[in-house]
Amino acid sequence: MSDRSVATRRLSLLGRFRLDDEHGNELAINSRKARALLALVALSGSGGVERGRAAALLWGESSDERARHNLRQTLSELQRAIAVPLAAGERLVWPADQVALDAREFESLVRSDRLDELERADSLYVAELLPGFGIGESGFDDWLEAERRRLAQLYRTLLERMQRLHSAAGDHAAAMRVAERRIEVDPGDEAAWRELIRACDAAGRRDLALRNFQRCCDALARHLDAVPSPQTVALIESIRRNVAAVPDSESDAAGDPVGGATARAADARIAAGMAAHASRHPLIAVLELDGVADDPPLQALAASLTQALVAQLDRVAGFGVAAGSFLFAGIDPRSAIGRQIVHEHRVAYLVTGRLQRERGRQLRLTMQLFGADGHHCWSRHAELASGWSARQRDELIASIVGGLERQLALDPMHRRTDHLVDDGWQKVRDAMRALFARGWSEEAVDHAVRCFRDAIDADPALALAHAQKGLVLAFGSKLGLVRGERLLEEARIAADRAIAIAPSDSEVLGYAGCAIADLGEPRLASPLLERAVEENPHNPQAWGALGACELSLARPDEAIEHLQRSVRLGASDYRRCVWQTLLSRALLHRRRNGEAIEAARIGVRSDIHFYPAWLALAAAQYWSGQRSEAARSLACAKAVRPRLRIEETYPWIGPRLALRLGEIWSAAASERVGPR
């Protein structure tokens, strides 16, 4: 029986402070110290709390005499408010028979084995104990934080018990919901992730179990800088084996291995959950890494890399992505059944890889991209040192995805896959090909904008087309490649439309937010870009745009941090030249001249036809006293863009440095050089 059934008043401390009379009317307690004292007595259990301890916790900076005086006054105020005594000699004791306490009722119900009582306890835990409450006294605030942790741990125990009871009752959907709530409380709770995966598998949702394993990998990397434990990897491998080994009694009885393989292929297609993708996008299938047999630690690392690659490839416009182990379930994609799966699911590309140990503890990773017909498109090698972190793993995967994204846009085989893409996405891919192949020029920007317009005509709800059109127009204006108020207005309308269509898509937010920043509104863009990196911390474009925003808002330290992260994540990204250019300016702002020169040089090497990188190099060299080198770099910028005016340099190096470069403008004109 709960305290509420016999008490006439009620105190709520979970999620808020509220004292109600017997009719549910709130009783006002305005003093913060009085609220603190009431919470202290209420949570001190049946034995109560000594007056001296209460005085020390609430008035620790005062003398003992003054603290006890304050305690008597506050206690008198409280007892008038609740109309029941709290004092019992030298102790303050909670009158549980007269004032019910939500936290005490919660603690009592958590110990129950009845689901209805556990659900009642769940309803009581609205939020943590007195969120945001404090009185500026270290003793009390430390005590309160300890109580918060204690009750929060009880809440986690409650959710574990609820999930166990739901699973035992066969209510796997409810078990999944409770597991999700455990993860909301603690995203790094790997045991909760395993229970969620088990519940999905028990409910027959193997596709969801596999997707949640990837979510688990991402959460552990983000919150703990860790990879899944062998126990979690073993669980997911067991589910994979079950997907690959679904029995076909009739075929097996007849000794028909082809029939059994067909049944397994059908089950794999269902488990992969590709129906939604197949209706719209061609697929990229990521096959399991070779070279890890009989090496459990290497198998765990390979699984983590594969899942991270699948997750990050999902941002590539115009494609779906699937783990090949689930799509093919042990079937060779080159076999007759494998080719049937490729055809039915419109698989356009296969990503393969090999992970192997070199001498010592060094690892070597090789990744390759093949067309579905076996044509080799791209490869990448990387050496992995021992003890590398989850952050380094994510940066490596982001770099690989950047290289894949570029190759998918430029691949001469694209004509063979365009028939798999609807008109809207095909036009988006055409626009990106123009920018990948030609760089930032009037012709490339004009062609890309026309493609984006066609994409939107074909599919007005294609948010990425709106977002990228807005960015290309806005950034083109910043480069001097787009002119006219009408086009700038079109850019802003496109960015706003993209956000309205897909307000939580990281790619859309990244492009649209960048467009708004380039249109001169970094304060409006900043929260959009912060949301973009929250939705996908591996999105290099969003980090780069956020760094550019911080630079515009005169926050160079934050700009440097975000731009360096975008460069690490986008080591193979075609936009790297932009990020390095902005990074150079931020470093120069902090008088880190040598680093600014090096950042600009990397920007130049990334794209020698990107004239702002030459401008950044000229500015850093000039500020470092290298006037002749600065004149030569400025000449290279003008060789790329002969019509370059000094006013066009302002967005890239700032008006002050631009005017200083005016001193060598004529000297640069006499330099007869082209881009080096």
XYZ file of N, CA and C in Angstrom, residues 103-211:
327
model
N 8.881 9.930 -4.263
C 10.131 9.176 -4.326
C 10.073 7.924 -3.453
N 9.451 8.042 -2.263
C 9.339 6.878 -1.375
C 8.410 5.822 -1.988
N 7.316 6.261 -2.591
C 6.400 5.322 -3.245
C 7.092 4.637 -4.414
N 7.869 5.412 -5.135
C 8.629 4.868 -6.265
C 9.581 3.769 -5.777
N 10.328 4.045 -4.703
C 11.281 3.060 -4.181
C 10.578 1.784 -3.747
N 9.396 1.913 -3.156
C 8.659 0.739 -2.699
C 8.188 -0.117 -3.870
N 7.670 0.534 -4.907
C 7.108 -0.205 -6.039
C 8.180 -0.854 -6.907
N 9.381 -0.269 -6.958
C 10.453 -0.816 -7.792
C 10.784 -2.251 -7.398
N 10.581 -2.604 -6.143
C 10.940 -3.944 -5.658
C 9.900 -5.000 -6.015
N 8.782 -4.586 -6.615
C 7.697 -5.519 -6.912
C 8.046 -6.426 -8.090
N 7.397 -7.590 -8.125
C 7.499 -8.488 -9.277
C 6.242 -8.440 -10.131
N 5.342 -7.524 -9.801
C 4.100 -7.387 -10.570
C 4.266 -6.271 -11.592
N 3.905 -6.568 -12.829
C 4.096 -5.609 -13.903
C 3.271 -4.345 -13.690
N 2.042 -4.490 -13.145
C 1.211 -3.298 -12.957
C 1.830 -2.342 -11.938
N 2.472 -2.889 -10.905
C 3.099 -2.035 -9.904
C 4.386 -1.402 -10.449
N 5.104 -2.155 -11.263
C 6.290 -1.577 -11.893
C 5.895 -0.443 -12.838
N 4.798 -0.615 -13.551
C 4.334 0.448 -14.443
C 3.890 1.673 -13.657
N 3.321 1.452 -12.455
C 2.969 2.576 -11.587
C 4.238 3.319 -11.145
N 5.290 2.562 -10.803
C 6.570 3.179 -10.435
C 7.133 3.967 -11.614
N 6.994 3.404 -12.800
C 7.466 4.075 -14.008
C 6.752 5.410 -14.209
N 5.463 5.442 -13.941
C 4.701 6.679 -14.116
C 5.100 7.738 -13.096
N 5.616 7.302 -11.946
C 6.024 8.257 -10.914
C 7.337 8.940 -11.264
N 8.219 8.207 -11.959
C 9.538 8.768 -12.272
C 9.420 9.640 -13.521
N 8.865 10.831 -13.318
C 8.641 11.756 -14.436
C 9.965 12.201 -15.027
N 10.917 12.492 -14.195
C 12.264 12.891 -14.584
C 13.140 12.731 -13.352
N 14.410 13.138 -13.437
C 15.309 12.948 -12.313
C 14.869 13.770 -11.103
N 15.483 13.485 -9.985
C 15.174 14.164 -8.731
C 15.536 15.648 -8.824
N 14.541 16.517 -8.593
C 14.736 17.967 -8.548
C 15.718 18.462 -9.615
N 15.375 18.301 -10.878
C 16.312 18.706 -11.940
C 16.623 20.197 -11.873
N 17.916 20.502 -11.954
C 18.339 21.899 -11.964
C 18.321 22.589 -10.620
N 17.926 21.871 -9.588
C 17.805 22.496 -8.266
C 19.160 22.505 -7.557
N 19.440 23.573 -6.829
C 20.654 23.690 -6.037
C 20.556 24.942 -5.187
N 21.362 24.987 -4.129
C 21.302 26.166 -3.250
C 22.661 26.831 -3.094
N 23.668 26.358 -3.841
C 24.988 26.974 -3.743
C 25.770 26.580 -2.511
N 25.318 25.564 -1.805
C 26.037 25.020 -0.651
C 26.588 23.662 -1.062
N 27.916 23.544 -1.073
C 28.520 22.332 -1.623
C 28.056 21.071 -0.900
N 27.872 21.153 0.435
C 27.445 19.967 1.175
C 26.089 19.473 0.719
N 25.115 20.368 0.645
C 23.776 19.965 0.228
C 23.772 19.540 -1.237
N 24.430 20.322 -2.096
C 24.404 20.011 -3.521
C 25.051 18.660 -3.801
N 26.123 18.319 -3.078
C 26.745 16.996 -3.239
C 25.795 15.896 -2.765
N 25.125 16.139 -1.624
C 24.152 15.149 -1.129
C 23.038 14.943 -2.151
N 22.537 16.034 -2.723
C 21.449 15.942 -3.687
C 21.890 15.185 -4.933
N 23.106 15.441 -5.388
C 23.593 14.739 -6.580
C 23.712 13.242 -6.309
N 24.135 12.867 -5.120
C 24.218 11.449 -4.763
C 22.828 10.811 -4.750
N 21.826 11.549 -4.230
C 20.456 11.037 -4.239
C 19.930 10.886 -5.656
N 20.278 11.847 -6.511
C 19.863 11.738 -7.919
C 20.408 10.459 -8.545
N 21.701 10.211 -8.294
C 22.322 9.015 -8.874
C 21.682 7.745 -8.322
N 21.383 7.738 -7.026
C 20.771 6.554 -6.412
C 19.404 6.258 -7.025
N 18.567 7.283 -7.160
C 17.231 7.075 -7.720
C 17.298 6.773 -9.209
N 18.262 7.381 -9.899
C 18.417 7.088 -11.327
C 18.811 5.627 -11.539
N 19.665 5.098 -10.647
C 20.033 3.690 -10.740
C 18.830 2.795 -10.460
N 17.987 3.189 -9.496
C 16.761 2.433 -9.244
C 15.855 2.444 -10.466
N 15.820 3.587 -11.173
C 14.990 3.673 -12.378
C 15.518 2.734 -13.452
N 16.847 2.662 -13.587
C 17.412 1.721 -14.562
C 17.070 0.283 -14.177
N 17.127 0.002 -12.878
C 16.734 -1.339 -12.408
C 15.271 -1.617 -12.722
N 14.427 -0.614 -12.529
C 13.003 -0.754 -12.844
C 12.807 -1.128 -14.305
N 13.475 -0.416 -15.202
C 13.315 -0.694 -16.631
C 13.811 -2.098 -16.967
N 14.907 -2.523 -16.341
C 15.411 -3.879 -16.581
C 14.367 -4.913 -16.156
N 13.746 -4.713 -14.986
C 12.733 -5.658 -14.494
C 11.517 -5.667 -15.416
N 11.075 -4.495 -15.843
C 9.932 -4.420 -16.752
C 10.228 -5.149 -18.056
N 11.426 -4.941 -18.578
C 11.764 -5.588 -19.838
C 11.792 -7.104 -19.688
N 12.351 -7.592 -18.561
C 12.385 -9.038 -18.323
C 10.994 -9.626 -18.272
N 10.077 -8.950 -17.578
C 8.711 -9.460 -17.456
C 7.994 -9.454 -18.800
N 8.196 -8.401 -19.597
C 7.580 -8.357 -20.934
C 8.109 -9.498 -21.806
N 9.420 -9.736 -21.752
C 10.006 -10.805 -22.564
C 9.489 -12.165 -22.116
N 9.416 -12.361 -20.794
C 8.923 -13.642 -20.279
C 7.479 -13.888 -20.684
N 6.705 -12.810 -20.818
C 5.299 -12.931 -21.215
C 5.141 -13.030 -22.730
N 6.251 -12.942 -23.456
C 6.187 -13.028 -24.912
C 5.755 -11.736 -25.587
N 5.709 -10.635 -24.834
C 5.336 -9.345 -25.416
C 6.615 -8.640 -25.874
N 7.139 -9.071 -27.013
C 8.434 -8.575 -27.468
C 8.369 -7.124 -27.927
N 7.232 -6.705 -28.433
C 7.094 -5.298 -28.840
C 7.240 -4.381 -27.628
N 6.603 -4.773 -26.506
C 6.732 -3.970 -25.283
C 8.163 -4.023 -24.757
N 8.797 -5.194 -24.860
C 10.190 -5.314 -24.420
C 11.095 -4.399 -25.238
N 10.814 -4.300 -26.534
C 11.603 -3.409 -27.386
C 11.426 -1.955 -26.962
N 10.188 -1.573 -26.646
C 9.936 -0.184 -26.237
C 10.670 0.154 -24.941
N 10.649 -0.780 -23.989
C 11.329 -0.516 -22.722
C 12.843 -0.477 -22.929
N 13.364 -1.344 -23.785
C 14.800 -1.327 -24.070
C 15.222 0.006 -24.677
N 14.398 0.542 -25.566
C 14.698 1.855 -26.148
C 14.765 2.921 -25.058
N 13.900 2.813 -24.065
C 13.915 3.797 -22.983
C 15.159 3.625 -22.109
N 15.606 2.396 -21.921
C 16.862 2.184 -21.199
C 18.012 2.872 -21.925
N 17.979 2.795 -23.242
C 19.048 3.399 -24.038
C 18.965 4.921 -23.995
N 17.749 5.451 -23.954
C 17.602 6.912 -23.817
C 18.238 7.387 -22.516
N 18.060 6.604 -21.444
C 18.628 6.966 -20.147
C 20.152 6.881 -20.186
N 20.677 5.841 -20.814
C 22.126 5.632 -20.861
C 22.504 5.040 -22.213
N 22.845 5.887 -23.190
C 23.169 5.384 -24.535
C 24.381 4.453 -24.553
N 25.202 4.505 -23.516
C 26.373 3.639 -23.468
C 26.137 2.324 -22.750
N 24.880 2.028 -22.395
C 24.550 0.777 -21.691
C 24.490 -0.364 -22.707
N 25.604 -1.052 -22.860
C 25.682 -2.093 -23.892
C 24.743 -3.253 -23.592
N 24.511 -3.539 -22.312
C 23.569 -4.610 -21.962
C 22.166 -4.275 -22.460
N 21.780 -2.994 -22.376
C 20.462 -2.589 -22.876
C 20.390 -2.764 -24.389
N 21.476 -2.439 -25.073
C 21.497 -2.647 -26.525
C 21.325 -4.125 -26.858
N 21.994 -5.005 -26.099
C 21.847 -6.444 -26.368
C 20.407 -6.903 -26.148
N 19.775 -6.401 -25.081
C 18.388 -6.793 -24.834
C 17.470 -6.287 -25.944
N 17.741 -5.093 -26.458
C 16.940 -4.581 -27.571
C 17.107 -5.469 -28.794
N 18.345 -5.844 -29.084
C 18.618 -6.703 -30.247
C 17.932 -8.056 -30.070
N 18.009 -8.625 -28.854
C 17.354 -9.923 -28.599
C 15.835 -9.809 -28.772
N 15.257 -8.713 -28.275
C 13.806 -8.540 -28.390
C 13.392 -8.416 -29.850
N 14.181 -7.685 -30.634
C 13.878 -7.557 -32.071
C 13.934 -8.924 -32.744
N 14.958 -9.692 -32.427
C 15.105 -11.021 -33.024
C 13.954 -11.920 -32.606
N 13.578 -11.873 -31.324
C 12.475 -12.710 -30.838
C 11.155 -12.332 -31.486
N 11.015 -11.059 -31.846
C 9.784 -10.594 -32.497
C 9.787 -10.893 -33.996
N 10.852 -11.526 -34.481
C 10.940 -11.826 -35.905
C 11.436 -10.655 -36.734
N 11.937 -9.603 -36.075
C 12.426 -8.422 -36.774
C 13.947 -8.455 -36.849
N 14.467 -9.407 -37.619
C 15.922 -9.521 -37.710
C 16.537 -8.305 -38.397
N 15.808 -7.744 -39.360
C 16.327 -6.542 -40.018
C 16.523 -5.431 -38.998
N 15.554 -5.288 -38.073
C 15.644 -4.256 -37.052
C 16.746 -4.586 -36.047
N 16.924 -5.859 -35.737
C 18.008 -6.261 -34.833
C 19.357 -5.851 -35.406
N 19.527 -6.066 -36.691
C 20.802 -5.734 -37.339
C 21.020 -4.229 -37.394
N 19.954 -3.473 -37.665
C 20.085 -2.007 -37.678
C 20.408 -1.488 -36.275
